[in-house]
mmCIF file of C-alpha atoms in Angstrom:
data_model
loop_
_atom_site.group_PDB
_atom_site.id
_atom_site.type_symbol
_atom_site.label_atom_id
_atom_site.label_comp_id
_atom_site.label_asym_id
_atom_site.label_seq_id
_atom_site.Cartn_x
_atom_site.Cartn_y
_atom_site.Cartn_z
ATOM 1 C CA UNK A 1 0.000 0.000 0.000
ATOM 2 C CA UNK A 2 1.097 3.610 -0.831
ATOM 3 C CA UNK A 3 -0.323 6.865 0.507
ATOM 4 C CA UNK A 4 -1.376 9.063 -2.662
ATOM 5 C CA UNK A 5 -4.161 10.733 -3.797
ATOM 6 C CA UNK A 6 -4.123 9.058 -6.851
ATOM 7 C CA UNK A 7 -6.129 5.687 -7.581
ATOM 8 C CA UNK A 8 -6.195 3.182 -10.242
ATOM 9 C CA UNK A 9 -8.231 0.315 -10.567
ATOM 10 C CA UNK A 10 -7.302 -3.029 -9.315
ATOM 11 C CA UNK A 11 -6.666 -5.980 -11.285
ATOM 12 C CA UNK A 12 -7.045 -9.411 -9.691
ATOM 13 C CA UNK A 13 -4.443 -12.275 -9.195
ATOM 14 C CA UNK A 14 -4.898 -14.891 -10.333
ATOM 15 C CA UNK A 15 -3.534 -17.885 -8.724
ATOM 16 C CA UNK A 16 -1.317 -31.248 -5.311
ATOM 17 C CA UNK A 17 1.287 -32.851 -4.607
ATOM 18 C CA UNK A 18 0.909 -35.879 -2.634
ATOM 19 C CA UNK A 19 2.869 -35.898 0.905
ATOM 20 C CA UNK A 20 6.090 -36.677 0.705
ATOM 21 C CA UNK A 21 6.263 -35.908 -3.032
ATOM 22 C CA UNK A 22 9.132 -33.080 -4.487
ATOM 23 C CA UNK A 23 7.969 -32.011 -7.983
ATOM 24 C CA UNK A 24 10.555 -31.784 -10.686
ATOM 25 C CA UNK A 25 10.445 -30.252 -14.201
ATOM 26 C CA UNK A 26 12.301 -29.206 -16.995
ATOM 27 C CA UNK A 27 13.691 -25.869 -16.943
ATOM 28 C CA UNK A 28 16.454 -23.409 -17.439
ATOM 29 C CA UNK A 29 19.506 -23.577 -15.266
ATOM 30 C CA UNK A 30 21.093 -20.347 -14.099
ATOM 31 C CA UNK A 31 24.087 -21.537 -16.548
ATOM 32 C CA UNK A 32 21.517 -20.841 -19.296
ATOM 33 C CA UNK A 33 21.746 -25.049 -19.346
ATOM 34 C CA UNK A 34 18.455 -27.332 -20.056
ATOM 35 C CA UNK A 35 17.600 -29.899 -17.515
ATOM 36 C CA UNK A 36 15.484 -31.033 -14.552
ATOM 37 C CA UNK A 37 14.087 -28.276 -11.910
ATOM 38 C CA UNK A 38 12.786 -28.300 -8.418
ATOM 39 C CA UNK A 39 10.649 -26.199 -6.639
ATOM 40 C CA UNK A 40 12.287 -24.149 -4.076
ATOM 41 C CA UNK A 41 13.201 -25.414 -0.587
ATOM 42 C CA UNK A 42 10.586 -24.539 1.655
ATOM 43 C CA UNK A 43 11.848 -22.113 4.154
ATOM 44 C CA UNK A 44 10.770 -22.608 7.888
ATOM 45 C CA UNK A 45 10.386 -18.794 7.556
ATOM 46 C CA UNK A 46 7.685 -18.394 5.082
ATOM 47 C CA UNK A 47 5.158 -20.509 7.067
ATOM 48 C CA UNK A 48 1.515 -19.741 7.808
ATOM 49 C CA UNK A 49 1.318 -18.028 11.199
ATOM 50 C CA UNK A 50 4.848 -16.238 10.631
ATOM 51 C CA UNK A 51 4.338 -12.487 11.927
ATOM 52 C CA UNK A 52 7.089 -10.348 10.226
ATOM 53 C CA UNK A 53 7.910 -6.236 11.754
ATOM 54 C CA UNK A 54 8.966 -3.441 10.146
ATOM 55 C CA UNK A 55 8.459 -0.224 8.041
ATOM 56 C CA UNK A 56 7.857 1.066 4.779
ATOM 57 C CA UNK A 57 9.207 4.343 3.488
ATOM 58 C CA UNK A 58 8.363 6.367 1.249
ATOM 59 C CA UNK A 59 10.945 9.076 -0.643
ATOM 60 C CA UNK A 60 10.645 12.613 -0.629
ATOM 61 C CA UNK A 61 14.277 13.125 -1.814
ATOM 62 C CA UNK A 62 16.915 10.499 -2.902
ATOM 63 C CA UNK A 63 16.167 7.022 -2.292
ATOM 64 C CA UNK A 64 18.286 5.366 0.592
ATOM 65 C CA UNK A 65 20.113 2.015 -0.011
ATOM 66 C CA UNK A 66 18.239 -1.468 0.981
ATOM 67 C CA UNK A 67 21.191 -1.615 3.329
ATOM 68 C CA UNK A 68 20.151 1.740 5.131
ATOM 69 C CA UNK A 69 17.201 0.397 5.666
ATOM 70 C CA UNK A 70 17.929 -2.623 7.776
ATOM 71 C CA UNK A 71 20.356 -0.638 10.213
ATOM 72 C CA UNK A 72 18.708 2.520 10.493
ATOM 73 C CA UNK A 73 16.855 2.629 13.584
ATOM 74 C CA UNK A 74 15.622 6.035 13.153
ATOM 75 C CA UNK A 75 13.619 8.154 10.824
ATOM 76 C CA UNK A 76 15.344 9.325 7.609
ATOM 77 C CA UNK A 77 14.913 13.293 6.269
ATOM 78 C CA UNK A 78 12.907 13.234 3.360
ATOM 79 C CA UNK A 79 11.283 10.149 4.060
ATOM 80 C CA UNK A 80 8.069 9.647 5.470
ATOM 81 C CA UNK A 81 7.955 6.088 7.369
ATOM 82 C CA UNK A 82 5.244 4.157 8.799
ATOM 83 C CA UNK A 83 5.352 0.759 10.742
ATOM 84 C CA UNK A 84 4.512 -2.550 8.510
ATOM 85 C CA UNK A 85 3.057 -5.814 10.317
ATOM 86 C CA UNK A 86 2.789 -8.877 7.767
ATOM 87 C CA UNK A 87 1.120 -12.290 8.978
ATOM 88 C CA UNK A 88 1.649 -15.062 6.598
ATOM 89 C CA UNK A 89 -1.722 -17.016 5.895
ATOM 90 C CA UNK A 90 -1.039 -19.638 3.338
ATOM 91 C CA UNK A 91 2.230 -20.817 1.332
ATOM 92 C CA UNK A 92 2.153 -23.262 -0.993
ATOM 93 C CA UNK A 93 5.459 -23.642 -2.386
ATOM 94 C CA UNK A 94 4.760 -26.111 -5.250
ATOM 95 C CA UNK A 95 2.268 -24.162 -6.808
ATOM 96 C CA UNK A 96 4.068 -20.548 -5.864
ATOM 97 C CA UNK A 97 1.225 -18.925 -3.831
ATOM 98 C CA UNK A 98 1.510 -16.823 -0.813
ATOM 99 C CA UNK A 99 -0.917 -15.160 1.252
ATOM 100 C CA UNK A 100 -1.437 -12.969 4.107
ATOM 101 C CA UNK A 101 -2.669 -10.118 5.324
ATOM 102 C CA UNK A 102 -0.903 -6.073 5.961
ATOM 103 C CA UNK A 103 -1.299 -4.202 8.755
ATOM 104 C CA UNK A 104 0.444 0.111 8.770
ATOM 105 C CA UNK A 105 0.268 2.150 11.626
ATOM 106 C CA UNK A 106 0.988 5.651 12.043
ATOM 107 C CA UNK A 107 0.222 6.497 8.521
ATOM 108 C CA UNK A 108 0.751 9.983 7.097
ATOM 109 C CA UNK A 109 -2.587 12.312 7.832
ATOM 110 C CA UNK A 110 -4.358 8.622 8.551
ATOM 111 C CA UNK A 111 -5.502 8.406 12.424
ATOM 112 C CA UNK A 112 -6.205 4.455 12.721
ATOM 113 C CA UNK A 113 -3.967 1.113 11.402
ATOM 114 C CA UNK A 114 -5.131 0.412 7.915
ATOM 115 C CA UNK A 115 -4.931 -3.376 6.897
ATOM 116 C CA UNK A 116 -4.628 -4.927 3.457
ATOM 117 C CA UNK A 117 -5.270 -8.743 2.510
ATOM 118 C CA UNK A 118 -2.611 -9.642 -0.970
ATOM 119 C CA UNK A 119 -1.699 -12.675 -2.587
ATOM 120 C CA UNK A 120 1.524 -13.257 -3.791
ATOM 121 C CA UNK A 121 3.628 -14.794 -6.857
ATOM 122 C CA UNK A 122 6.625 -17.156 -5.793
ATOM 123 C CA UNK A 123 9.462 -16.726 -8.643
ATOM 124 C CA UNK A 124 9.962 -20.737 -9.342
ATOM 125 C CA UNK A 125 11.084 -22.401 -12.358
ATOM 126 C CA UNK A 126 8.776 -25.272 -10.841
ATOM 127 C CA UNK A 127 5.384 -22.841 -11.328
ATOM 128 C CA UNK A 128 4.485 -20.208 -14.313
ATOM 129 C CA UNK A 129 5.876 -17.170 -12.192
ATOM 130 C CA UNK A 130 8.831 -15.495 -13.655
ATOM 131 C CA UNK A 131 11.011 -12.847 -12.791
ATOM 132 C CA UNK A 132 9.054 -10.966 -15.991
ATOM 133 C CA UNK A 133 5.727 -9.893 -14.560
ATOM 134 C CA UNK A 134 3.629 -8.687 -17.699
ATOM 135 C CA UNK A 135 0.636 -7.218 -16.209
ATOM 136 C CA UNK A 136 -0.188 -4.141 -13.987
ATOM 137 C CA UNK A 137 2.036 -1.910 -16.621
ATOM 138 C CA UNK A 138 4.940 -3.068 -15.360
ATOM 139 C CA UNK A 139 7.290 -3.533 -18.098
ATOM 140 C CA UNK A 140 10.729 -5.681 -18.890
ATOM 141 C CA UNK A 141 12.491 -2.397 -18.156
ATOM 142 C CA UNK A 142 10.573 -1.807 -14.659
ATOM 143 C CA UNK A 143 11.548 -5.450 -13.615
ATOM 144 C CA UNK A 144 14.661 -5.214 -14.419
ATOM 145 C CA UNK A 145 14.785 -1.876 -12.627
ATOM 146 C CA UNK A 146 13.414 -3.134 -9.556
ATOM 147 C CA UNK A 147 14.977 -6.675 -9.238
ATOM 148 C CA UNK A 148 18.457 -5.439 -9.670
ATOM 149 C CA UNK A 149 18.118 -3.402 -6.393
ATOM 150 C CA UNK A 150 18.259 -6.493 -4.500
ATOM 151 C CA UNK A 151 21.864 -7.684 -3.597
ATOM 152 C CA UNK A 152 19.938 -11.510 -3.740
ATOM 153 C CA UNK A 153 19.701 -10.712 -7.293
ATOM 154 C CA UNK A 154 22.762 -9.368 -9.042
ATOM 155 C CA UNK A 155 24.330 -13.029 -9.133
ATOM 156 C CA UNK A 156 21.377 -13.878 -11.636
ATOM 157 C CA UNK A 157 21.996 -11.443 -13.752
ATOM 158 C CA UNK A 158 20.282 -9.438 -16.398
ATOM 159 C CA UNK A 159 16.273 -10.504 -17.116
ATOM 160 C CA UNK A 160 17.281 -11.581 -20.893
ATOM 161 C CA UNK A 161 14.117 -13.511 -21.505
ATOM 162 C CA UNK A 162 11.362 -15.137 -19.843
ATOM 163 C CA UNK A 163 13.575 -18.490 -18.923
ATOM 164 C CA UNK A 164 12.605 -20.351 -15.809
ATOM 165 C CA UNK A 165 16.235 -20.039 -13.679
ATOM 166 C CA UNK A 166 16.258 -22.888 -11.317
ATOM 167 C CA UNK A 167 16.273 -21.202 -7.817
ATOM 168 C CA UNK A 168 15.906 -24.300 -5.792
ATOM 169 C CA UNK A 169 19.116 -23.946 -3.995
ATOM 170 C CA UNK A 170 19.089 -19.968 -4.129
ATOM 171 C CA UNK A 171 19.834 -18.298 -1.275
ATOM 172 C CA UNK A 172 17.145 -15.817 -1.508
ATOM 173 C CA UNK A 173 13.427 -16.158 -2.432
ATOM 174 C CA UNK A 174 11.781 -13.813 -4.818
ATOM 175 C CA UNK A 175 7.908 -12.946 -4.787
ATOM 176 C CA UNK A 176 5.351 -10.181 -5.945
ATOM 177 C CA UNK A 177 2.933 -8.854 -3.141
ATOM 178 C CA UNK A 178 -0.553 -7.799 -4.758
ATOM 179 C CA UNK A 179 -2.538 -6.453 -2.375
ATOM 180 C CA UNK A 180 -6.311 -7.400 -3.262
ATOM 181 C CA UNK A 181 -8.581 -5.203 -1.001
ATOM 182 C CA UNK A 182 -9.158 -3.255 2.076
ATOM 183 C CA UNK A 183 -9.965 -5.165 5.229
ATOM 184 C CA UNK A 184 -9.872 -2.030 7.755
ATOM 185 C CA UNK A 185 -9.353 1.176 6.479
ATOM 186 C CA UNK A 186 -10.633 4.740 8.644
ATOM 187 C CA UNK A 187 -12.306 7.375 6.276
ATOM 188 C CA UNK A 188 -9.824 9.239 5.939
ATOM 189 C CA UNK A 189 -7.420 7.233 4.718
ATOM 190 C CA UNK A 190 -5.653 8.449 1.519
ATOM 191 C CA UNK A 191 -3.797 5.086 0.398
ATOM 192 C CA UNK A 192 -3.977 3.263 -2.766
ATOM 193 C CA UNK A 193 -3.310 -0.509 -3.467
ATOM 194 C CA UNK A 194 -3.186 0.110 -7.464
ATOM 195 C CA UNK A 195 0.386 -1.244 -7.094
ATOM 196 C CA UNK A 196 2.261 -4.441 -5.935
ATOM 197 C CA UNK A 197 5.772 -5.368 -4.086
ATOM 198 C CA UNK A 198 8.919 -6.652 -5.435
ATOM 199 C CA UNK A 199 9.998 -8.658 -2.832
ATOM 200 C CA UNK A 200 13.303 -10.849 -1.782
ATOM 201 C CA UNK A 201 13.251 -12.972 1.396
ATOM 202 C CA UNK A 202 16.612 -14.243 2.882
ATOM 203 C CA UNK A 203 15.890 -17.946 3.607
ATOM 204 C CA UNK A 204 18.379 -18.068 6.638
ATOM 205 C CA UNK A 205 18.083 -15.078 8.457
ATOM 206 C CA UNK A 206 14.610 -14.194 7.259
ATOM 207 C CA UNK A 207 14.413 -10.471 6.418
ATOM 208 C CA UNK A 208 11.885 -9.648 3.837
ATOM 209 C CA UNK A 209 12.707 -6.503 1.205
ATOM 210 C CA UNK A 210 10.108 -4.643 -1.087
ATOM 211 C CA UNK A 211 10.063 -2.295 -3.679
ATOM 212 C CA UNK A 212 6.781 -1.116 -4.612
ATOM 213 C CA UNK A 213 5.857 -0.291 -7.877
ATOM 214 C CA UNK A 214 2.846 1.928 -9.176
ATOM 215 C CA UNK A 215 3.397 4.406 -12.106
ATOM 216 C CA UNK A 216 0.834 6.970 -10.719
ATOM 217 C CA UNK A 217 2.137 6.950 -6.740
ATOM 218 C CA UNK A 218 5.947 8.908 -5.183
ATOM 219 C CA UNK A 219 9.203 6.258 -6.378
ATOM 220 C CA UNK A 220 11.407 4.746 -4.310
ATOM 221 C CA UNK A 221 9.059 3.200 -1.347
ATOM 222 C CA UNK A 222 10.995 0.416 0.184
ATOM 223 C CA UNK A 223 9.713 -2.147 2.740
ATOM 224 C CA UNK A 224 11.661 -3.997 5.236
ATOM 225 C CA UNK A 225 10.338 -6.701 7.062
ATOM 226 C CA UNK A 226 12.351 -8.962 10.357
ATOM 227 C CA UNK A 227 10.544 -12.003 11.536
ATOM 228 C CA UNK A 228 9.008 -11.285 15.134
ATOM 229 C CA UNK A 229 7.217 -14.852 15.964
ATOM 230 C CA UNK A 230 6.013 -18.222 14.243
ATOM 231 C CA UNK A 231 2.318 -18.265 15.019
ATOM 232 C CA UNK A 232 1.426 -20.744 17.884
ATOM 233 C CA UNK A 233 4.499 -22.084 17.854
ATOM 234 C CA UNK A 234 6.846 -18.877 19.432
ATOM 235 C CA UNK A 235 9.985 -17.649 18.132
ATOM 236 C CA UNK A 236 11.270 -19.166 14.747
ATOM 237 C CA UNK A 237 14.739 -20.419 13.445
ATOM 238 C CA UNK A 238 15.573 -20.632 10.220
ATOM 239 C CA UNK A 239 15.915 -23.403 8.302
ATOM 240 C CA UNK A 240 15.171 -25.937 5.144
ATOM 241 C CA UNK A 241 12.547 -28.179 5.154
ATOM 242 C CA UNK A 242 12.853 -31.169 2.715
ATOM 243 C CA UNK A 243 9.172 -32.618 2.798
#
């Protein structure tokens, strides 16, 4: 979500294995080789019930670095910042879907949290989601704009085509956020969800980073998101899970 006071209209997203079962298919290597793909690991951090903290920012100067934004404890000049809670709802990993819901407090001339429900894209050779989004105007040149300012990305290169790159070992996991409607919003609330997120998720340590993209709200709004709890079951640790 991005506060403007310009609006859009939304465009919907549109979105089993048996137990035990890790799905394979043929795909492009990062090597720009041919040969058998798997979907990503899953990631004990991308679970449903994981609660993830942070902020979003939004540029009224010069963009800071993704880097700035996970030490800086305080507020930036020229930024307005707000605080971000994410709950994951759903992840299927096989078929690349994410879910959850978006929570901002202390919004910009908004008195009350506003909270968002979105659906997301996991970028798997195993599923039809590729790093090249085609749709909600966001063209080859905009992806490659926004994926290259994730360090997670610069080892895959340039976006050349629409090739599935096997990213079941990556490091990083790579998703688009589209938030889908208003759950809680106050009257007065001036934000927009015409847009959607480019996000990368460490796998280890678990810190999320977004850029959002919408061609009619302010550039360079970057989220930054730290895991804070798994669900029922209390803290997490990161790690791989194989089933």
């Amino acid at each position: 979500m991005t506060s403007t006071t310009h609006f859009s209209p939304r465009a919907p997203l549109a979105h089993a294995r048996a137990p035990g079962t890790h799905p394979s298919r043929v795909g492009w290597h990062g090597d720009g080789s041919v040969g058998v793909v798997d979907a990503p690991l899953r990631c004990s951090l991308l679970q449903p019930g994981m609660r993830f903290t942070g902020t979003q920012r939004e540029s009224t100067l010069s963009p800071p670095s993704l880097d700035d934004m996970c030490c800086e404890e305080g507020g930036v000049p020229g930024f307005e910042e707000w605080k971000v809670t994410v709950m994951i709802e759903s992840v299927d990993m096989t078929n690349g879907f994410v879910c959850g819901s978006m929570t901002a407090f202390n919004i910009p001339n908004t008195r009350d949290p506003v909270v968002t429900f979105w659906e997301g894209e996991i970028i798997s050779s195993q599923t039809a989601h590729r790093f090249l989004t085609g749709k909600w105007q966001a063209t080859k040149q905009v992806d490659q704009e926004h994926w290259r300012k994730f360090e997670g990305f610069k080892k895959l290169g340039d976006i050349k085509s629409d090739k599935a790159l096997d990213l079941h070992n990556h490091d990083f996991i790579f998703m688009r956020w589209k938030e889908r409607e208003f759950t809680s919003a106050p009257k007065d609330c001036r934000l927009t969800i015409a847009g959607f997120y480019y996000i990368c998720m460490h796998r280890l340590s678990g810190v999320i980073e977004g850029v959002y993209f919408d061609p009619w709200s302010a550039p360079n709004q970057m989220l930054t998101l730290r895991p804070a709890s798994n669900g029922r079951r209390g803290m997490a640790f990161a790690g791989y899970s194989f089933n």
